[in-house]
């Protein structure tokens, strides 16, 4: 048994149905976005009777999805009751309706299309070159509008210049009669129009479009899956669009509700990239966990906690309304937690995806989050996820496990899988060079969290200093000096040779040996006391003696060990020290190899100057 039919339907019939509102779009469809180039290319293909792909429709049940007419359709199309929803083909059908049927200029680009009849009949001319765009007054001008190149503002001028308006393609007879009257005594012109009609106009009038029509019994999950499979020419559909349409059928305006919540959440710099699907995943976690907790029986018989696509599509509107406020507070608490870990911007988040279970866990804890023991558990879990690099793929399954297991662990249960799965190797930390790596960002945050202070000012990198002083990750042994010493990029571009510094301090370092820039700092106005400077260096897990001696290899080995100590403390798991103590570059494993990326420091953000008052916002989070 099949749940669909496939039939050819004339293009003219399909466009008429769009105009009448018999074919509409489901609400989850995005807006029409095609540009002039793609519209012209589509028209050219149709004029040559080339295939332009099938359409896919869904028989309308009038219940699940809120419909809307295609862009540019008359008012009566909006109020009409549709029989089918267009799942695939919106861009094509809207473009063709605007160009071939609508009698007003094409929206967005504000032009009318014409066929240059002579060029259209010339086999040596590319068909797209025979399609010409004219402004809404149908007069083509140059020289900043002063000189008229071609005037098609009346029908007679269209006849005179052999220009056929595309929006007369399905009403060719009336235009043809006027053309014949205009060229009544010119047989050659009449023959040209006859050839144009047979070669071009008839291609449109006879064109058949394959239409795959899904039965109205097709499930919402199947609609979403099918849409993504066929919608290869546009932006992939996410669950939020489909759920928005389904909730609209229940009278709830999800898009408007999310817009208000997003505006509140994105005032926190760490939450700037929160997507609506992230929020829906959090809702799915809370809803499915509540269902699991309420169910009787053994664990394997109770419904699973889930944040998969199917779990999102199965969300009832009541679940969203029940959990949305609590989850929003969970995200706000997540921002507060991240700030305490010295993660201030979304750019610096090790894993964007890990915020979802973090917010769900904090939402579930409620006021218990204020207690020390839950905070310590959450910290340990968070850093295990970062340094175990466990949120890079298959994140949804880990979301569910973490929400269940971390909450149970806080209540005295066994350690979560994320802790058990975490394994940190010294060789992996040594290799970190990519600014996009979760562990790379994690090391930087841990250094600031552990009390790293600026080499020049001795200031702690709190929220205000971080933004006011434009703190970013910079080389300790400068790149220029390292290249002069012919050190391998695999070593000097490692996170082991990088640390958080203010922009001003980094400029003072320059590209010279550490011994020289340390002397600069000590001789600056005001000067930095050598003993204090050594203290500042130690706060970065740097051995001052090795830095002052310009001993790169000794520095590297000692600092790698110091960074591992920080990670051990954060994850509560001993790292595997699989890098032997170095005697030279080869023994330390720092073999020469080309850098993976250009200098990461070029990515330093200038956005720090645009600091929002996050501190005031955080003080309001309870």
mmCIF file of N, CA, C and O in Angstrom, residues 85-179:
data_model
loop_
_atom_site.group_PDB
_atom_site.id
_atom_site.type_symbol
_atom_site.label_atom_id
_atom_site.label_comp_id
_atom_site.label_asym_id
_atom_site.label_seq_id
_atom_site.Cartn_x
_atom_site.Cartn_y
_atom_site.Cartn_z
ATOM 1 N N UNK A 85 -1.326 21.217 0.345
ATOM 2 C CA UNK A 85 -0.236 22.053 0.822
ATOM 3 C C UNK A 85 1.020 21.720 0.029
ATOM 4 O O UNK A 85 1.320 20.545 -0.196
ATOM 5 N N UNK A 86 1.735 22.739 -0.379
ATOM 6 C CA UNK A 86 2.932 22.544 -1.196
ATOM 7 C C UNK A 86 4.145 22.313 -0.290
ATOM 8 O O UNK A 86 4.591 23.228 0.410
ATOM 9 N N UNK A 87 4.666 21.088 -0.292
ATOM 10 C CA UNK A 87 5.828 20.755 0.541
ATOM 11 C C UNK A 87 7.137 21.060 -0.168
ATOM 12 O O UNK A 87 8.084 21.559 0.441
ATOM 13 N N UNK A 88 7.207 20.735 -1.444
ATOM 14 C CA UNK A 88 8.431 20.967 -2.201
ATOM 15 C C UNK A 88 8.085 21.648 -3.510
ATOM 16 O O UNK A 88 7.265 21.136 -4.279
ATOM 17 N N UNK A 89 8.690 22.798 -3.746
ATOM 18 C CA UNK A 89 8.434 23.532 -4.979
ATOM 19 C C UNK A 89 8.003 24.962 -4.736
ATOM 20 O O UNK A 89 7.631 25.663 -5.687
ATOM 21 N N UNK A 90 8.067 25.416 -3.470
ATOM 22 C CA UNK A 90 7.622 26.775 -3.172
ATOM 23 C C UNK A 90 8.400 27.820 -3.971
ATOM 24 O O UNK A 90 7.800 28.726 -4.556
ATOM 25 N N UNK A 91 9.728 27.695 -4.003
ATOM 26 C CA UNK A 91 10.532 28.702 -4.694
ATOM 27 C C UNK A 91 10.213 28.734 -6.186
ATOM 28 O O UNK A 91 10.082 29.814 -6.787
ATOM 29 N N UNK A 92 10.049 27.567 -6.776
ATOM 30 C CA UNK A 92 9.736 27.503 -8.210
ATOM 31 C C UNK A 92 8.342 28.048 -8.507
ATOM 32 O O UNK A 92 8.159 28.875 -9.418
ATOM 33 N N UNK A 93 7.346 27.600 -7.750
ATOM 34 C CA UNK A 93 5.972 28.004 -8.037
ATOM 35 C C UNK A 93 5.746 29.487 -7.750
ATOM 36 O O UNK A 93 5.045 30.181 -8.497
ATOM 37 N N UNK A 94 6.346 30.004 -6.683
ATOM 38 C CA UNK A 94 6.197 31.430 -6.385
ATOM 39 C C UNK A 94 6.869 32.264 -7.465
ATOM 40 O O UNK A 94 6.315 33.275 -7.922
ATOM 41 N N UNK A 95 8.057 31.839 -7.893
ATOM 42 C CA UNK A 95 8.767 32.574 -8.945
ATOM 43 C C UNK A 95 7.960 32.589 -10.235
ATOM 44 O O UNK A 95 7.835 33.636 -10.898
ATOM 45 N N UNK A 96 7.404 31.443 -10.599
ATOM 46 C CA UNK A 96 6.637 31.365 -11.843
ATOM 47 C C UNK A 96 5.328 32.132 -11.729
ATOM 48 O O UNK A 96 4.895 32.788 -12.690
ATOM 49 N N UNK A 97 4.682 32.074 -10.581
ATOM 50 C CA UNK A 97 3.449 32.843 -10.411
ATOM 51 C C UNK A 97 3.734 34.336 -10.537
ATOM 52 O O UNK A 97 3.010 35.066 -11.228
ATOM 53 N N UNK A 98 4.786 34.789 -9.888
ATOM 54 C CA UNK A 98 5.123 36.209 -9.931
ATOM 55 C C UNK A 98 5.480 36.665 -11.340
ATOM 56 O O UNK A 98 5.128 37.770 -11.758
ATOM 57 N N UNK A 99 6.180 35.825 -12.092
ATOM 58 C CA UNK A 99 6.659 36.217 -13.417
ATOM 59 C C UNK A 99 5.640 35.992 -14.527
ATOM 60 O O UNK A 99 5.563 36.787 -15.474
ATOM 61 N N UNK A 100 4.829 34.936 -14.426
ATOM 62 C CA UNK A 100 3.977 34.532 -15.546
ATOM 63 C C UNK A 100 2.502 34.860 -15.372
ATOM 64 O O UNK A 100 1.757 34.913 -16.357
ATOM 65 N N UNK A 101 2.054 35.053 -14.138
ATOM 66 C CA UNK A 101 0.619 35.242 -13.894
ATOM 67 C C UNK A 101 0.326 36.618 -13.300
ATOM 68 O O UNK A 101 -0.577 37.325 -13.781
ATOM 69 N N UNK A 102 1.059 36.983 -12.292
ATOM 70 C CA UNK A 102 0.793 38.241 -11.596
ATOM 71 C C UNK A 102 0.997 39.435 -12.523
ATOM 72 O O UNK A 102 1.981 39.507 -13.247
ATOM 73 N N UNK A 103 0.068 40.378 -12.517
ATOM 74 C CA UNK A 103 0.128 41.513 -13.429
ATOM 75 C C UNK A 103 0.860 42.718 -12.839
ATOM 76 O O UNK A 103 0.929 43.774 -13.475
ATOM 77 N N UNK A 104 1.405 42.574 -11.663
ATOM 78 C CA UNK A 104 2.207 43.615 -11.034
ATOM 79 C C UNK A 104 3.688 43.253 -11.137
ATOM 80 O O UNK A 104 4.033 42.107 -11.459
ATOM 81 N N UNK A 105 4.573 44.201 -10.859
ATOM 82 C CA UNK A 105 6.007 43.864 -10.897
ATOM 83 C C UNK A 105 6.337 42.734 -9.920
ATOM 84 O O UNK A 105 5.669 42.558 -8.901
ATOM 85 N N UNK A 106 7.357 41.976 -10.253
ATOM 86 C CA UNK A 106 7.794 40.887 -9.382
ATOM 87 C C UNK A 106 8.292 41.473 -8.072
ATOM 88 O O UNK A 106 9.122 42.387 -8.061
ATOM 89 N N UNK A 107 7.784 40.967 -6.972
ATOM 90 C CA UNK A 107 8.162 41.496 -5.664
ATOM 91 C C UNK A 107 9.652 41.279 -5.394
ATOM 92 O O UNK A 107 10.274 40.397 -5.957
ATOM 93 N N UNK A 108 10.180 42.095 -4.544
ATOM 94 C CA UNK A 108 11.584 42.106 -4.130
ATOM 95 C C UNK A 108 12.489 42.734 -5.181
ATOM 96 O O UNK A 108 13.277 43.615 -4.863
ATOM 97 N N UNK A 109 12.384 42.284 -6.454
ATOM 98 C CA UNK A 109 13.266 42.839 -7.487
ATOM 99 C C UNK A 109 12.563 43.917 -8.303
ATOM 100 O O UNK A 109 13.213 44.642 -9.062
ATOM 101 N N UNK A 110 11.226 44.037 -8.174
ATOM 102 C CA UNK A 110 10.457 45.148 -8.730
ATOM 103 C C UNK A 110 10.657 45.307 -10.236
ATOM 104 O O UNK A 110 10.898 46.404 -10.741
ATOM 105 N N UNK A 111 10.558 44.211 -10.980
ATOM 106 C CA UNK A 111 10.725 44.254 -12.438
ATOM 107 C C UNK A 111 9.620 43.453 -13.122
ATOM 108 O O UNK A 111 8.912 42.652 -12.501
ATOM 109 N N UNK A 112 9.481 43.709 -14.438
ATOM 110 C CA UNK A 112 8.701 42.855 -15.339
ATOM 111 C C UNK A 112 9.684 42.143 -16.253
ATOM 112 O O UNK A 112 10.705 42.711 -16.646
ATOM 113 N N UNK A 113 9.345 40.908 -16.618
ATOM 114 C CA UNK A 113 10.182 40.171 -17.564
ATOM 115 C C UNK A 113 9.561 40.200 -18.956
ATOM 116 O O UNK A 113 8.338 40.084 -19.115
ATOM 117 N N UNK A 114 10.447 40.292 -19.946
ATOM 118 C CA UNK A 114 10.046 40.253 -21.353
ATOM 119 C C UNK A 114 10.905 39.258 -22.103
ATOM 120 O O UNK A 114 12.086 39.064 -21.774
ATOM 121 N N UNK A 115 10.312 38.656 -23.119
ATOM 122 C CA UNK A 115 11.090 37.909 -24.097
ATOM 123 C C UNK A 115 11.454 38.854 -25.226
ATOM 124 O O UNK A 115 10.576 39.540 -25.786
ATOM 125 N N UNK A 116 12.740 38.908 -25.579
ATOM 126 C CA UNK A 116 13.167 39.534 -26.822
ATOM 127 C C UNK A 116 12.891 38.515 -27.914
ATOM 128 O O UNK A 116 13.588 37.501 -28.014
ATOM 129 N N UNK A 117 11.847 38.738 -28.704
ATOM 130 C CA UNK A 117 11.364 37.708 -29.628
ATOM 131 C C UNK A 117 12.440 37.313 -30.631
ATOM 132 O O UNK A 117 12.638 36.113 -30.910
ATOM 133 N N UNK A 118 13.165 38.283 -31.175
ATOM 134 C CA UNK A 118 14.215 37.950 -32.150
ATOM 135 C C UNK A 118 15.279 37.058 -31.518
ATOM 136 O O UNK A 118 15.702 36.054 -32.121
ATOM 137 N N UNK A 119 15.725 37.412 -30.311
ATOM 138 C CA UNK A 119 16.747 36.600 -29.650
ATOM 139 C C UNK A 119 16.221 35.227 -29.269
ATOM 140 O O UNK A 119 16.952 34.233 -29.340
ATOM 141 N N UNK A 120 14.953 35.157 -28.867
ATOM 142 C CA UNK A 120 14.374 33.871 -28.469
ATOM 143 C C UNK A 120 14.316 32.897 -29.627
ATOM 144 O O UNK A 120 14.389 31.678 -29.433
ATOM 145 N N UNK A 121 14.200 33.428 -30.854
ATOM 146 C CA UNK A 121 14.118 32.567 -32.037
ATOM 147 C C UNK A 121 15.476 32.286 -32.663
ATOM 148 O O UNK A 121 15.572 31.491 -33.594
ATOM 149 N N UNK A 122 16.495 32.947 -32.162
ATOM 150 C CA UNK A 122 17.841 32.774 -32.705
ATOM 151 C C UNK A 122 18.533 31.626 -31.986
ATOM 152 O O UNK A 122 18.839 31.727 -30.792
ATOM 153 N N UNK A 123 18.806 30.527 -32.656
ATOM 154 C CA UNK A 123 19.417 29.361 -31.988
ATOM 155 C C UNK A 123 20.828 29.628 -31.472
ATOM 156 O O UNK A 123 21.331 28.877 -30.634
ATOM 157 N N UNK A 124 21.474 30.670 -31.951
ATOM 158 C CA UNK A 124 22.833 30.969 -31.503
ATOM 159 C C UNK A 124 22.846 31.762 -30.199
ATOM 160 O O UNK A 124 23.914 31.976 -29.618
ATOM 161 N N UNK A 125 21.676 32.225 -29.736
ATOM 162 C CA UNK A 125 21.579 33.035 -28.521
ATOM 163 C C UNK A 125 21.143 32.160 -27.362
ATOM 164 O O UNK A 125 20.164 31.406 -27.472
ATOM 165 N N UNK A 126 21.880 32.238 -26.263
ATOM 166 C CA UNK A 126 21.472 31.527 -25.051
ATOM 167 C C UNK A 126 20.097 32.013 -24.622
ATOM 168 O O UNK A 126 19.843 33.218 -24.609
ATOM 169 N N UNK A 127 19.232 31.073 -24.264
ATOM 170 C CA UNK A 127 17.844 31.435 -23.975
ATOM 171 C C UNK A 127 17.739 32.440 -22.823
ATOM 172 O O UNK A 127 16.866 33.319 -22.831
ATOM 173 N N UNK A 128 18.613 32.325 -21.839
ATOM 174 C CA UNK A 128 18.565 33.290 -20.734
ATOM 175 C C UNK A 128 18.837 34.713 -21.205
ATOM 176 O O UNK A 128 18.313 35.676 -20.653
ATOM 177 N N UNK A 129 19.651 34.846 -22.247
ATOM 178 C CA UNK A 129 19.959 36.173 -22.774
ATOM 179 C C UNK A 129 18.781 36.775 -23.521
ATOM 180 O O UNK A 129 18.771 37.990 -23.790
ATOM 181 N N UNK A 130 17.792 35.955 -23.857
ATOM 182 C CA UNK A 130 16.598 36.451 -24.535
ATOM 183 C C UNK A 130 15.548 36.958 -23.553
ATOM 184 O O UNK A 130 14.530 37.517 -23.960
ATOM 185 N N UNK A 131 15.810 36.744 -22.244
ATOM 186 C CA UNK A 131 14.864 37.187 -21.213
ATOM 187 C C UNK A 131 15.400 38.485 -20.621
ATOM 188 O O UNK A 131 16.519 38.535 -20.096
ATOM 189 N N UNK A 132 14.615 39.540 -20.717
ATOM 190 C CA UNK A 132 15.064 40.864 -20.304
ATOM 191 C C UNK A 132 14.188 41.406 -19.181
ATOM 192 O O UNK A 132 12.966 41.208 -19.187
ATOM 193 N N UNK A 133 14.819 42.074 -18.239
ATOM 194 C CA UNK A 133 14.097 42.667 -17.110
ATOM 195 C C UNK A 133 13.953 44.169 -17.325
ATOM 196 O O UNK A 133 14.917 44.841 -17.702
ATOM 197 N N UNK A 134 12.732 44.669 -17.083
ATOM 198 C CA UNK A 134 12.452 46.098 -17.193
ATOM 199 C C UNK A 134 11.893 46.597 -15.864
ATOM 200 O O UNK A 134 11.151 45.876 -15.197
ATOM 201 N N UNK A 135 12.231 47.823 -15.496
ATOM 202 C CA UNK A 135 11.695 48.374 -14.239
ATOM 203 C C UNK A 135 10.181 48.516 -14.299
ATOM 204 O O UNK A 135 9.562 48.334 -15.343
ATOM 205 N N UNK A 136 9.585 48.859 -13.159
ATOM 206 C CA UNK A 136 8.124 48.841 -13.055
ATOM 207 C C UNK A 136 7.424 49.805 -14.002
ATOM 208 O O UNK A 136 6.277 49.586 -14.367
ATOM 209 N N UNK A 137 8.118 50.882 -14.454
ATOM 210 C CA UNK A 137 7.495 51.770 -15.449
ATOM 211 C C UNK A 137 7.756 51.285 -16.866
ATOM 212 O O UNK A 137 7.351 51.936 -17.836
ATOM 213 N N UNK A 138 8.467 50.183 -17.005
ATOM 214 C CA UNK A 138 8.761 49.518 -18.278
ATOM 215 C C UNK A 138 9.606 50.386 -19.213
ATOM 216 O O UNK A 138 9.552 50.227 -20.431
ATOM 217 N N UNK A 139 10.401 51.257 -18.643
ATOM 218 C CA UNK A 139 11.290 52.108 -19.439
ATOM 219 C C UNK A 139 12.719 51.878 -18.959
ATOM 220 O O UNK A 139 13.027 52.089 -17.782
ATOM 221 N N UNK A 140 13.567 51.431 -19.874
ATOM 222 C CA UNK A 140 14.960 51.157 -19.545
ATOM 223 C C UNK A 140 15.783 52.415 -19.792
ATOM 224 O O UNK A 140 15.757 52.991 -20.890
ATOM 225 N N UNK A 141 16.519 52.865 -18.765
ATOM 226 C CA UNK A 141 17.275 54.106 -18.857
ATOM 227 C C UNK A 141 18.744 53.870 -18.494
ATOM 228 O O UNK A 141 19.090 52.909 -17.810
ATOM 229 N N UNK A 142 19.586 54.824 -18.951
ATOM 230 C CA UNK A 142 20.992 54.848 -18.549
ATOM 231 C C UNK A 142 21.340 56.274 -18.130
ATOM 232 O O UNK A 142 20.468 57.151 -18.103
ATOM 233 N N UNK A 143 22.636 56.474 -17.833
ATOM 234 C CA UNK A 143 23.110 57.810 -17.458
ATOM 235 C C UNK A 143 22.311 58.359 -16.282
ATOM 236 O O UNK A 143 21.803 59.480 -16.330
ATOM 237 N N UNK A 144 22.176 57.506 -15.246
ATOM 238 C CA UNK A 144 21.476 57.893 -14.023
ATOM 239 C C UNK A 144 20.031 58.309 -14.287
ATOM 240 O O UNK A 144 19.496 59.236 -13.669
ATOM 241 N N UNK A 145 19.412 57.586 -15.227
ATOM 242 C CA UNK A 145 18.004 57.828 -15.510
ATOM 243 C C UNK A 145 17.725 58.938 -16.498
ATOM 244 O O UNK A 145 16.553 59.243 -16.784
ATOM 245 N N UNK A 146 18.759 59.544 -17.055
ATOM 246 C CA UNK A 146 18.533 60.682 -17.963
ATOM 247 C C UNK A 146 18.236 60.245 -19.388
ATOM 248 O O UNK A 146 17.471 60.911 -20.105
ATOM 249 N N UNK A 147 18.847 59.152 -19.835
ATOM 250 C CA UNK A 147 18.713 58.731 -21.229
ATOM 251 C C UNK A 147 17.858 57.476 -21.326
ATOM 252 O O UNK A 147 18.103 56.488 -20.624
ATOM 253 N N UNK A 148 16.839 57.494 -22.204
ATOM 254 C CA UNK A 148 15.963 56.345 -22.423
ATOM 255 C C UNK A 148 16.600 55.418 -23.443
ATOM 256 O O UNK A 148 16.925 55.834 -24.560
ATOM 257 N N UNK A 149 16.782 54.167 -23.063
ATOM 258 C CA UNK A 149 17.333 53.158 -23.958
ATOM 259 C C UNK A 149 16.214 52.450 -24.710
ATOM 260 O O UNK A 149 16.278 52.256 -25.930
ATOM 261 N N UNK A 150 15.169 52.056 -23.964
ATOM 262 C CA UNK A 150 14.041 51.350 -24.577
ATOM 263 C C UNK A 150 12.797 51.594 -23.752
ATOM 264 O O UNK A 150 12.810 51.447 -22.530
ATOM 265 N N UNK A 151 11.713 51.961 -24.421
ATOM 266 C CA UNK A 151 10.451 52.286 -23.764
ATOM 267 C C UNK A 151 9.403 51.262 -24.159
ATOM 268 O O UNK A 151 9.048 51.137 -25.332
ATOM 269 N N UNK A 152 8.910 50.496 -23.173
ATOM 270 C CA UNK A 152 7.853 49.504 -23.410
ATOM 271 C C UNK A 152 6.624 49.833 -22.564
ATOM 272 O O UNK A 152 5.886 48.939 -22.168
ATOM 273 N N UNK A 153 6.407 51.110 -22.323
ATOM 274 C CA UNK A 153 5.351 51.514 -21.396
ATOM 275 C C UNK A 153 3.946 51.358 -21.955
ATOM 276 O O UNK A 153 2.972 51.474 -21.207
ATOM 277 N N UNK A 154 3.809 51.094 -23.258
ATOM 278 C CA UNK A 154 2.494 50.836 -23.854
ATOM 279 C C UNK A 154 2.552 49.552 -24.670
ATOM 280 O O UNK A 154 3.641 49.097 -25.067
ATOM 281 N N UNK A 155 1.390 49.000 -24.961
ATOM 282 C CA UNK A 155 1.351 47.772 -25.757
ATOM 283 C C UNK A 155 1.911 48.008 -27.145
ATOM 284 O O UNK A 155 2.632 47.159 -27.703
ATOM 285 N N UNK A 156 1.595 49.163 -27.746
ATOM 286 C CA UNK A 156 2.106 49.443 -29.092
ATOM 287 C C UNK A 156 3.627 49.442 -29.115
ATOM 288 O O UNK A 156 4.257 48.992 -30.078
ATOM 289 N N UNK A 157 4.242 49.963 -28.061
ATOM 290 C CA UNK A 157 5.705 49.983 -28.009
ATOM 291 C C UNK A 157 6.261 48.568 -27.824
ATOM 292 O O UNK A 157 7.363 48.266 -28.303
ATOM 293 N N UNK A 158 5.522 47.709 -27.132
ATOM 294 C CA UNK A 158 5.920 46.304 -27.053
ATOM 295 C C UNK A 158 5.886 45.665 -28.429
ATOM 296 O O UNK A 158 6.818 44.942 -28.819
ATOM 297 N N UNK A 159 4.811 45.938 -29.200
ATOM 298 C CA UNK A 159 4.684 45.381 -30.548
ATOM 299 C C UNK A 159 5.798 45.910 -31.454
ATOM 300 O O UNK A 159 6.420 45.158 -32.208
ATOM 301 N N UNK A 160 6.052 47.209 -31.336
ATOM 302 C CA UNK A 160 7.052 47.844 -32.205
ATOM 303 C C UNK A 160 8.432 47.232 -32.001
ATOM 304 O O UNK A 160 9.162 46.980 -32.979
ATOM 305 N N UNK A 161 8.798 46.999 -30.746
ATOM 306 C CA UNK A 161 10.152 46.522 -30.446
ATOM 307 C C UNK A 161 10.232 45.002 -30.297
ATOM 308 O O UNK A 161 11.282 44.479 -29.897
ATOM 309 N N UNK A 162 9.156 44.309 -30.648
ATOM 310 C CA UNK A 162 9.130 42.836 -30.586
ATOM 311 C C UNK A 162 9.555 42.323 -29.208
ATOM 312 O O UNK A 162 10.429 41.477 -29.064
ATOM 313 N N UNK A 163 8.880 42.855 -28.196
ATOM 314 C CA UNK A 163 9.114 42.412 -26.819
ATOM 315 C C UNK A 163 7.806 41.846 -26.281
ATOM 316 O O UNK A 163 6.780 42.529 -26.250
ATOM 317 N N UNK A 164 7.876 40.579 -25.840
ATOM 318 C CA UNK A 164 6.676 39.902 -25.344
ATOM 319 C C UNK A 164 6.692 39.859 -23.824
ATOM 320 O O UNK A 164 7.646 39.323 -23.222
ATOM 321 N N UNK A 165 5.672 40.407 -23.151
ATOM 322 C CA UNK A 165 5.625 40.377 -21.682
ATOM 323 C C UNK A 165 5.310 38.974 -21.173
ATOM 324 O O UNK A 165 4.310 38.365 -21.576
ATOM 325 N N UNK A 166 6.136 38.473 -20.265
ATOM 326 C CA UNK A 166 5.945 37.100 -19.787
ATOM 327 C C UNK A 166 4.639 36.924 -19.034
ATOM 328 O O UNK A 166 4.095 35.815 -18.996
ATOM 329 N N UNK A 167 4.117 37.981 -18.409
ATOM 330 C CA UNK A 167 2.869 37.796 -17.661
ATOM 331 C C UNK A 167 1.641 37.754 -18.569
ATOM 332 O O UNK A 167 0.514 37.770 -18.095
ATOM 333 N N UNK A 168 1.879 37.653 -19.909
ATOM 334 C CA UNK A 168 0.797 37.407 -20.875
ATOM 335 C C UNK A 168 0.918 36.016 -21.498
ATOM 336 O O UNK A 168 0.204 35.691 -22.437
ATOM 337 N N UNK A 169 1.805 35.196 -20.936
ATOM 338 C CA UNK A 169 2.088 33.903 -21.550
ATOM 339 C C UNK A 169 0.859 32.996 -21.582
ATOM 340 O O UNK A 169 0.683 32.188 -22.507
ATOM 341 N N UNK A 170 -0.028 33.119 -20.589
ATOM 342 C CA UNK A 170 -1.250 32.307 -20.565
ATOM 343 C C UNK A 170 -2.465 33.098 -21.059
ATOM 344 O O UNK A 170 -3.592 32.630 -20.968
ATOM 345 N N UNK A 171 -2.219 34.285 -21.539
ATOM 346 C CA UNK A 171 -3.263 35.111 -22.168
ATOM 347 C C UNK A 171 -2.717 35.638 -23.492
ATOM 348 O O UNK A 171 -2.878 36.806 -23.843
ATOM 349 N N UNK A 172 -2.061 34.738 -24.201
ATOM 350 C CA UNK A 172 -1.342 35.122 -25.412
ATOM 351 C C UNK A 172 -2.272 35.653 -26.498
ATOM 352 O O UNK A 172 -1.904 36.558 -27.264
ATOM 353 N N UNK A 173 -3.500 35.123 -26.573
ATOM 354 C CA UNK A 173 -4.396 35.485 -27.671
ATOM 355 C C UNK A 173 -4.706 36.983 -27.684
ATOM 356 O O UNK A 173 -4.704 37.621 -28.743
ATOM 357 N N UNK A 174 -4.987 37.551 -26.513
ATOM 358 C CA UNK A 174 -5.332 38.978 -26.491
ATOM 359 C C UNK A 174 -4.141 39.839 -26.901
ATOM 360 O O UNK A 174 -4.294 40.838 -27.614
ATOM 361 N N UNK A 175 -2.958 39.467 -26.495
ATOM 362 C CA UNK A 175 -1.762 40.233 -26.888
ATOM 363 C C UNK A 175 -1.495 40.044 -28.381
ATOM 364 O O UNK A 175 -1.118 40.989 -29.088
ATOM 365 N N UNK A 176 -1.711 38.820 -28.857
ATOM 366 C CA UNK A 176 -1.487 38.510 -30.270
ATOM 367 C C UNK A 176 -2.400 39.328 -31.181
ATOM 368 O O UNK A 176 -1.983 39.814 -32.240
ATOM 369 N N UNK A 177 -3.671 39.488 -30.768
ATOM 370 C CA UNK A 177 -4.599 40.278 -31.582
ATOM 371 C C UNK A 177 -4.118 41.711 -31.725
ATOM 372 O O UNK A 177 -4.173 42.305 -32.809
ATOM 373 N N UNK A 178 -3.653 42.281 -30.653
ATOM 374 C CA UNK A 178 -3.119 43.638 -30.729
ATOM 375 C C UNK A 178 -1.886 43.713 -31.607
ATOM 376 O O UNK A 178 -1.683 44.691 -32.344
ATOM 377 N N UNK A 179 -1.035 42.696 -31.544
ATOM 378 C CA UNK A 179 0.166 42.652 -32.368
ATOM 379 C C UNK A 179 -0.203 42.595 -33.848
ATOM 380 O O UNK A 179 0.384 43.300 -34.674
#
